[in-house]
Short mmCIF file of C-alpha atoms and ligand atoms in Angstrom, two decimals:
data_model
loop_
_atom_site.label_atom_id
_atom_site.label_comp_id
_atom_site.label_asym_id
_atom_site.label_seq_id
_atom_site.Cartn_x
_atom_site.Cartn_y
_atom_site.Cartn_z
CA MET A 1 32.68 91.82 129.26
CA LYS A 2 32.26 94.98 127.15
CA ARG A 3 34.62 97.41 126.42
CA ASN A 4 34.26 100.56 128.13
CA PRO A 5 33.38 102.28 124.91
CA LEU A 6 34.72 105.98 125.68
CA PHE A 7 37.90 104.83 124.72
CA ALA A 8 37.12 104.42 120.90
CA GLY A 9 37.32 108.36 121.42
CA LEU A 10 40.86 108.59 122.78
CA SER A 11 42.74 110.96 120.05
CA GLU A 12 46.61 110.24 121.45
CA LYS A 13 47.14 106.73 120.30
CA TYR A 14 45.66 107.80 117.04
CA LEU A 15 48.11 110.29 116.67
CA PHE A 16 51.28 108.26 117.61
CA HIS A 17 49.91 105.14 115.77
CA GLU A 18 49.64 106.92 112.87
CA VAL A 19 52.75 108.60 112.59
CA LYS A 20 54.41 104.58 113.41
CA THR A 21 52.30 103.69 110.74
CA ARG A 22 53.92 106.05 108.32
CA VAL A 23 57.20 106.19 109.64
CA GLU A 24 57.76 102.25 109.14
CA ALA A 25 55.95 102.11 105.72
CA PHE A 26 58.47 104.76 104.83
CA LYS A 27 61.31 103.15 105.97
CA LYS A 28 60.06 99.75 104.21
CA SER A 29 59.97 101.21 100.44
CA HIS A 30 63.43 103.18 101.75
CA PRO A 31 65.72 100.61 103.40
CA ASN A 32 69.35 102.87 103.32
CA ALA A 33 67.50 105.66 105.08
CA HIS A 34 68.46 107.05 108.30
CA VAL A 35 65.43 108.39 110.12
CA ILE A 36 66.03 111.08 112.33
CA SER A 37 62.68 111.39 115.46
CA LEU A 38 62.77 114.97 116.49
CA GLY A 39 59.25 113.76 117.42
CA ILE A 40 60.15 112.84 120.47
CA GLY A 41 58.50 114.27 123.70
CA ASP A 42 61.31 111.97 126.29
CA THR A 43 64.41 113.01 127.46
CA THR A 44 67.57 111.40 126.54
CA GLU A 45 70.27 112.25 128.62
CA PRO A 46 71.48 109.67 131.38
CA LEU A 47 70.38 110.33 134.88
CA VAL A 48 72.73 112.60 136.65
CA GLU A 49 75.56 110.83 139.11
CA THR A 50 74.41 111.81 142.55
CA ILE A 51 70.92 110.99 142.01
CA ALA A 52 71.79 107.54 140.58
CA ARG A 53 73.89 107.20 143.90
CA GLU A 54 70.78 108.04 146.31
CA ILE A 55 68.82 105.32 145.04
CA LYS A 56 71.54 102.85 144.96
CA ASN A 57 72.34 103.93 148.85
CA THR A 58 68.33 104.27 149.41
CA GLY A 59 68.01 100.53 147.75
CA HIS A 60 71.34 99.56 150.82
CA GLU A 61 69.18 101.19 153.71
CA LEU A 62 65.61 99.91 152.46
CA GLU A 63 67.81 96.30 153.46
CA THR A 64 68.55 96.99 156.39
CA VAL A 65 65.76 96.41 159.37
CA GLN A 66 66.58 100.34 160.36
CA GLY A 67 65.96 101.79 157.04
CA TYR A 68 63.00 99.51 155.99
CA ARG A 69 59.73 101.49 154.82
CA GLY A 70 56.89 100.02 154.72
CA TYR A 71 53.60 101.95 153.21
CA GLY A 72 53.44 105.89 153.48
CA PRO A 73 52.96 108.78 153.80
CA GLU A 74 50.69 109.20 151.17
CA GLN A 75 50.79 112.36 151.04
CA GLY A 76 55.00 112.11 150.72
CA ILE A 77 57.63 112.24 152.96
CA LEU A 78 57.93 115.25 154.56
CA GLU A 79 61.87 116.35 153.80
CA LEU A 80 59.99 116.49 150.04
CA ARG A 81 57.28 118.56 150.44
CA LYS A 82 59.41 120.87 151.86
CA ALA A 83 62.34 121.22 149.36
CA ILE A 84 60.06 121.46 146.96
CA GLN A 85 58.25 124.21 148.79
CA GLU A 86 61.56 125.56 149.86
CA THR A 87 63.38 125.10 146.29
CA LEU A 88 60.64 125.79 143.78
CA TYR A 89 57.95 128.12 145.71
CA THR A 90 60.44 130.84 146.82
CA LYS A 91 58.51 133.59 145.40
CA THR A 92 54.97 132.23 146.87
CA PRO A 93 54.86 132.13 150.71
CA SER A 94 51.36 131.09 150.20
CA VAL A 95 52.10 127.59 149.48
CA SER A 96 52.95 124.90 152.35
CA GLU A 97 54.10 122.22 152.65
CA GLN A 98 50.70 121.07 153.90
CA ASP A 99 49.38 121.93 150.00
CA ILE A 100 52.05 119.57 148.78
CA PHE A 101 51.08 116.53 147.32
CA ILE A 102 53.99 113.96 145.87
CA SER A 103 52.40 111.91 142.83
CA ASP A 104 53.90 109.39 140.44
CA GLY A 105 53.98 112.14 137.69
CA ALA A 106 51.94 114.97 136.46
CA LYS A 107 49.83 112.69 133.71
CA CYS A 108 48.50 110.38 136.69
CA ASP A 109 47.43 113.26 138.81
CA ILE A 110 45.59 115.09 135.74
CA SER A 111 43.57 112.09 135.72
CA ARG A 112 43.39 111.90 139.62
CA LEU A 113 42.00 115.58 139.78
CA HIS A 114 39.07 114.48 137.85
CA LEU A 115 37.88 112.21 140.55
CA LEU A 116 37.20 115.68 142.71
CA PHE A 117 34.56 116.90 140.92
CA GLY A 118 31.17 116.35 140.17
CA GLU A 119 29.78 114.33 136.84
CA ASP A 120 28.36 117.48 135.51
CA THR A 121 31.26 119.85 136.13
CA ASN A 122 32.11 121.34 132.91
CA VAL A 123 35.56 121.20 131.54
CA ALA A 124 37.43 123.53 129.21
CA VAL A 125 41.28 122.83 127.74
CA GLN A 126 43.86 125.37 126.69
CA GLU A 127 44.47 124.36 122.78
CA PRO A 128 46.33 123.29 121.50
CA SER A 129 48.04 121.57 124.45
CA TYR A 130 49.12 117.97 126.46
CA PRO A 131 46.59 115.30 124.65
CA ALA A 132 46.21 113.79 128.65
CA TYR A 133 43.73 116.86 129.43
CA LYS A 134 41.62 115.76 126.88
CA ASP A 135 41.54 112.60 127.01
CA SER A 136 41.18 112.19 130.70
CA SER A 137 38.29 114.61 130.16
CA LEU A 138 36.92 112.37 127.86
CA LEU A 139 37.19 109.10 129.75
CA LEU A 140 36.80 110.08 133.22
CA ARG A 141 34.01 112.82 132.67
CA LYS A 142 32.71 110.98 129.30
CA LYS A 143 33.09 114.57 128.11
CA ASN A 144 34.51 116.30 125.19
CA PRO A 145 35.97 119.60 127.14
CA ILE A 146 35.37 123.31 125.69
CA PRO A 147 38.36 124.18 123.30
CA LEU A 148 40.43 127.12 124.28
CA PRO A 149 42.44 128.42 121.51
CA CYS A 150 45.71 129.85 122.11
CA LEU A 151 47.19 130.10 119.10
CA THR A 152 46.11 128.77 115.54
CA ARG A 153 47.58 129.01 112.00
CA ASN A 154 45.09 132.44 110.70
CA GLN A 155 44.89 134.00 114.18
CA GLY A 156 48.37 133.42 115.54
CA ILE A 157 48.16 133.49 119.55
CA ILE A 158 44.94 134.42 121.18
CA SER A 159 43.85 135.46 124.59
CA LEU A 160 41.71 133.00 126.50
CA ASP A 161 38.69 134.03 127.33
CA LEU A 162 37.21 132.21 130.80
CA GLU A 163 34.02 134.96 131.02
CA ALA A 164 32.87 133.07 128.42
CA LEU A 165 32.82 129.79 129.62
CA PRO A 166 29.86 128.72 131.40
CA ASP A 167 29.96 129.25 135.89
CA GLU A 168 32.53 127.14 137.16
CA THR A 169 34.46 125.70 134.85
CA LEU A 170 37.69 123.20 135.63
CA VAL A 171 39.99 125.04 133.04
CA PHE A 172 43.34 123.04 131.67
CA LEU A 173 45.96 125.67 131.43
CA CYS A 174 49.48 124.79 131.19
CA SER A 175 52.96 127.70 130.79
CA PRO A 176 55.38 126.33 129.22
CA ASN A 177 52.86 124.91 126.79
CA ASN A 178 53.84 121.53 125.12
CA PRO A 179 53.39 121.68 122.22
CA THR A 180 53.57 125.83 121.36
CA GLY A 181 56.60 126.41 123.84
CA THR A 182 55.07 129.81 124.80
CA LEU A 183 54.33 130.96 128.50
CA PHE A 184 51.31 134.00 129.95
CA THR A 185 52.45 136.42 131.00
CA ARG A 186 52.02 137.82 134.47
CA SER A 187 48.99 140.42 133.43
CA GLU A 188 47.63 137.41 131.23
CA ILE A 189 47.46 135.29 134.51
CA GLU A 190 46.15 138.53 136.18
CA LYS A 191 42.88 138.06 133.86
CA LEU A 192 43.02 134.46 134.07
CA ILE A 193 42.15 134.50 137.92
CA GLN A 194 40.26 137.33 137.96
CA ALA A 195 37.77 135.53 135.46
CA ALA A 196 38.07 132.12 137.91
CA LYS A 197 37.09 134.75 140.84
CA LYS A 198 33.82 135.90 139.02
CA LYS A 199 32.85 132.55 137.16
CA LYS A 200 33.74 130.15 139.57
CA HIS A 201 36.33 128.20 137.63
CA ILE A 202 38.77 126.21 138.75
CA LEU A 203 41.93 126.26 137.26
CA ILE A 204 44.24 123.69 136.81
CA PHE A 205 47.82 124.75 135.75
CA ASP A 206 50.87 122.79 134.68
CA VAL A 207 53.92 123.67 134.96
CA ALA A 208 56.19 120.92 134.29
CA TYR A 209 58.53 122.61 131.72
CA ARG A 210 58.84 125.75 134.61
CA ASP A 211 62.50 124.66 134.56
CA TYR A 212 63.00 125.52 131.00
CA ALA A 213 61.41 129.15 131.65
CA GLU A 214 63.84 132.30 131.50
CA ASP A 215 64.65 134.39 134.25
CA GLY A 216 62.06 136.97 135.24
CA ALA A 217 59.41 134.34 134.04
CA ILE A 218 55.63 133.50 136.15
CA THR A 219 57.17 129.18 136.86
CA SER A 220 53.97 129.04 139.34
CA ILE A 221 50.55 130.33 139.32
CA TYR A 222 50.86 130.79 142.98
CA GLU A 223 53.13 133.87 142.04
CA ILE A 224 49.71 136.32 141.14
CA PRO A 225 47.60 137.34 144.22
CA GLY A 226 44.68 135.94 144.66
CA ALA A 227 45.25 132.54 142.65
CA ASP A 228 45.37 130.02 145.83
CA GLU A 229 41.82 131.34 146.05
CA VAL A 230 41.04 129.70 142.39
CA ALA A 231 44.22 127.18 141.11
CA ILE A 232 45.56 124.39 141.59
CA GLU A 233 49.10 123.57 140.42
CA ILE A 234 50.35 120.23 138.83
CA GLY A 235 54.55 119.67 138.95
CA SER A 236 56.90 117.15 137.19
CA PHE A 237 60.42 115.87 137.61
CA SER A 238 60.15 114.07 134.34
CA LYS A 239 61.56 116.73 132.28
CA SER A 240 63.26 119.09 135.42
CA ALA A 241 65.39 116.09 136.13
CA GLY A 242 65.44 112.95 133.32
CA PHE A 243 62.57 111.18 136.12
CA SER A 244 60.55 110.26 133.03
CA GLY A 245 60.79 106.68 133.84
CA ILE A 246 61.20 106.86 137.53
CA ARG A 247 58.06 109.02 137.90
CA LEU A 248 57.98 111.90 140.23
CA GLY A 249 55.16 114.64 140.35
CA TRP A 250 53.72 117.04 142.40
CA THR A 251 50.54 118.55 143.04
CA VAL A 252 49.22 121.70 145.02
CA ILE A 253 46.13 122.09 146.60
CA PRO A 254 45.44 125.59 148.56
CA GLU A 255 43.53 125.23 151.77
CA LYS A 256 41.79 128.29 150.30
CA ILE A 257 40.35 126.12 147.32
CA GLN A 258 36.41 125.12 148.31
CA TYR A 259 33.94 123.28 146.36
CA SER A 260 30.41 125.03 145.76
CA ASP A 261 29.18 123.83 149.21
CA GLY A 262 32.07 125.70 151.04
CA LYS A 263 33.83 121.64 151.60
CA SER A 264 37.68 121.66 151.19
CA VAL A 265 38.71 120.04 147.96
CA ARG A 266 42.72 119.73 149.79
CA ASN A 267 40.58 117.08 152.00
CA ASP A 268 39.12 115.20 149.26
CA PHE A 269 42.71 114.60 147.51
CA MET A 270 43.76 113.09 150.20
CA ARG A 271 40.87 111.05 150.38
CA LEU A 272 41.24 110.16 146.77
CA ILE A 273 45.25 109.55 147.15
CA THR A 274 44.30 107.35 150.27
CA THR A 275 41.63 105.47 148.53
CA THR A 276 43.06 104.76 145.22
CA PHE A 277 47.24 105.94 145.51
CA ASN A 278 49.23 104.98 148.62
CA GLY A 279 51.34 107.22 147.70
CA ALA A 280 54.71 107.96 145.67
CA SER A 281 57.58 105.18 146.03
CA TYR A 282 59.76 105.89 148.71
CA ILE A 283 62.60 105.42 146.58
CA THR A 284 61.73 107.86 144.14
CA GLN A 285 61.31 110.41 146.50
CA LYS A 286 64.63 110.03 147.66
CA ALA A 287 65.62 110.50 144.49
CA GLY A 288 63.56 113.66 144.11
CA LEU A 289 65.02 115.12 147.26
CA THR A 290 68.24 115.03 145.81
CA ALA A 291 67.76 116.59 142.33
CA LEU A 292 66.64 119.19 144.41
CA GLY A 293 69.45 119.40 146.69
CA HIS A 294 72.87 121.85 145.81
CA GLU A 295 74.60 119.53 143.76
CA GLY A 296 71.91 117.70 142.21
CA ARG A 297 69.66 121.18 141.23
CA LEU A 298 72.88 122.59 139.50
CA LYS A 299 73.22 119.52 137.38
CA THR A 300 69.87 118.54 136.46
CA LEU A 301 69.71 122.45 135.82
CA GLU A 302 72.81 121.46 133.08
CA GLN A 303 70.60 119.32 131.93
CA VAL A 304 67.65 121.42 130.76
CA HIS A 305 70.21 124.06 129.35
CA PHE A 306 71.38 121.52 127.20
CA TYR A 307 67.96 120.59 125.75
CA LYS A 308 67.50 124.21 124.98
CA GLU A 309 70.76 124.39 123.66
CA ASN A 310 69.33 121.71 120.79
CA THR A 311 66.35 123.79 120.64
CA ARG A 312 68.09 126.31 119.81
CA ILE A 313 70.00 125.28 117.38
CA LEU A 314 66.83 123.83 115.41
CA ARG A 315 65.44 127.19 115.65
CA ASP A 316 68.23 128.88 113.96
CA ALA A 317 68.01 126.31 110.87
CA LEU A 318 64.46 126.82 110.65
CA VAL A 319 64.15 130.42 110.53
CA GLN A 320 66.71 130.56 108.25
CA LYS A 321 64.82 127.89 105.79
CA GLY A 322 61.60 130.33 106.35
CA ALA A 323 59.93 128.73 108.73
CA ASN A 324 57.60 130.74 111.12
CA VAL A 325 58.74 129.46 114.71
CA PHE A 326 57.12 129.74 117.68
CA GLY A 327 57.99 128.54 121.39
CA GLY A 328 61.42 126.89 121.86
CA LYS A 329 63.23 129.63 123.73
CA GLU A 330 61.54 128.54 126.96
CA ALA A 331 60.53 124.88 126.61
CA PRO A 332 62.33 122.55 124.67
CA TYR A 333 59.36 121.98 121.38
CA LEU A 334 59.12 123.91 118.18
CA TRP A 335 55.80 124.69 117.29
CA ILE A 336 56.06 125.99 113.47
CA THR A 337 54.33 126.61 110.16
CA THR A 338 55.62 126.15 106.84
CA ARG A 339 54.50 126.42 103.31
CA PHE A 340 52.30 123.43 104.10
CA GLU A 341 48.88 124.29 105.16
CA LYS A 342 47.88 120.80 106.68
CA SER A 343 49.69 119.37 109.65
CA TRP A 344 50.13 115.66 108.04
CA ASP A 345 51.43 117.64 104.49
CA ALA A 346 54.20 119.08 106.12
CA PHE A 347 55.04 115.48 107.95
CA GLU A 348 55.07 113.96 104.67
CA TYR A 349 57.40 116.82 103.72
CA PHE A 350 60.07 116.43 106.36
CA LEU A 351 59.98 112.88 106.13
CA HIS A 352 60.26 112.06 102.82
CA THR A 353 62.63 115.26 101.78
CA GLY A 354 64.85 114.88 105.07
CA GLN A 355 64.20 111.67 106.68
CA LEU A 356 62.86 113.57 109.62
CA VAL A 357 60.21 112.37 111.54
CA THR A 358 58.02 115.39 113.82
CA THR A 359 54.60 115.99 115.35
CA PRO A 360 51.90 116.93 112.74
CA GLY A 361 50.14 119.62 115.32
CA ILE A 362 46.32 118.20 114.33
CA GLY A 363 47.12 115.72 117.52
CA PHE A 364 46.65 118.63 119.92
CA GLY A 365 43.43 119.72 119.35
CA ALA A 366 41.93 121.49 116.04
CA SER A 367 43.88 124.87 116.42
CA GLY A 368 47.41 122.68 115.53
CA GLU A 369 46.06 122.25 112.28
CA GLY A 370 48.90 123.49 110.11
CA PHE A 371 51.37 123.24 112.17
CA VAL A 372 53.96 120.43 113.63
CA ARG A 373 55.95 120.14 116.54
CA ILE A 374 59.50 119.70 116.40
CA SER A 375 61.51 118.10 119.89
CA GLY A 376 64.67 119.57 121.04
CA PHE A 377 65.50 116.29 123.26
CA GLY A 378 67.85 113.96 121.65
CA ARG A 379 71.47 113.93 122.08
CA ARG A 380 73.53 116.36 120.91
CA GLU A 381 75.05 114.56 117.72
CA VAL A 382 71.43 113.80 115.98
CA ILE A 383 70.28 117.13 116.78
CA LEU A 384 73.42 118.43 114.61
CA GLU A 385 72.74 116.35 111.99
CA ALA A 386 68.64 117.43 111.86
CA SER A 387 69.82 120.49 111.76
CA GLN A 388 71.96 120.26 108.25
CA ARG A 389 69.25 118.50 106.96
CA ILE A 390 66.48 121.14 107.70
CA LEU A 391 68.67 123.67 105.72
CA GLN A 392 68.38 121.65 102.58
CA LEU A 393 64.64 122.05 103.43
CA ASP A 394 62.75 124.74 101.75
CA LEU A 395 59.93 125.35 103.68
N1 PLP B 1 52.58 117.93 131.81
C1 PLP B 1 52.84 118.27 130.05
C2 PLP B 1 52.54 119.27 130.03
C3 PLP B 1 53.54 117.11 130.04
O1 PLP B 1 53.97 117.50 127.79
C4 PLP B 1 53.58 116.11 129.76
C5 PLP B 1 54.94 114.67 129.04
O2 PLP B 1 55.06 115.10 128.29
C6 PLP B 1 53.05 115.55 131.16
C7 PLP B 1 52.84 116.73 131.73
C8 PLP B 1 53.68 114.72 132.18
O3 PLP B 1 54.47 114.51 132.81
P1 PLP B 1 54.86 113.30 133.76
O4 PLP B 1 55.66 112.11 133.43
O5 PLP B 1 55.43 113.65 135.11
O6 PLP B 1 53.42 112.12 133.47
#
């Protein structure tokens, strides 16, 4: 059996493999080094107690004849869809629980969504951004997406021009963005929606880091009028509630989103998940429901604040040492430039001089060259030690 040749073109694997190889070589030649990873894009705090308890209770419920559950509903249990609508979409009455599809995580839905659109559909991706948008396009559409630079070393922050794209492009956007930590403002999103309407694009808006935004920021694209005609939104419990290993997310597909022939995209998504997925695990959904309850929300948001505080500690140290820092206030990531023009040179300096692992920005697309990403996920003592080391560097 031949290998699908498209796997050879994927980028993310190269990046993390290369980081691992370089870190291992460093450790081998410096056996006494205590290397700290600031490259991690994963949560580190233990699961909130009330959620863990609900997982155990649901296990017991399933052990009984009355409490046992089998398949479905494929779209997700109604209580959870309602809780998402009532807790996270309070400012967006256009979103109904009928529009919300529960998933096993945002990454899985990023791939699934590709299957809805015709083979020759163009794809554009905000850049730098989460590598899954590009890699899923390459793998599922056999296409390198059109890059939409949003921040480069030479130009700084750049407004996206969706009018310059071919008609009917599928556009991946993320706010707060991984890795830049930046958000779209209301007026920027208004322009994106206007352009999408004019050019008949469909926007895929990823809000995996929505809970890191400050009060008053736009946390759902549906806060902007007209978005329900052009935008699909993807959300996740991974970074908000520590569910990266538990796996839970959602996708909103408003009824008004249509293909060019007027057929409903939402109906096809329902068909797609019944064909390829069968829905998220019941135990996980009950855990998600608890995460959105009063105590669950309070405690999980405390964890989000904890990571934001970590990020602030690192940010202060980096700024003090002269790094040019983007993001980090409304996202758990700092996107920085230093005196090094190449991402890998900065990576090597952090590793060899500070024994700190960062993520080279070039791994997030060509616009990421010259940056490194520093993550605020980590135990507090580790972050404090890392910030002390940063203060010894010459950036
Ligand atoms: N979207 C963005 C922007 C991410 O950074 C990540 C994970 O790092 C995901 C989605 C993945 O979310 P999930 O764990 O729900 O698949």
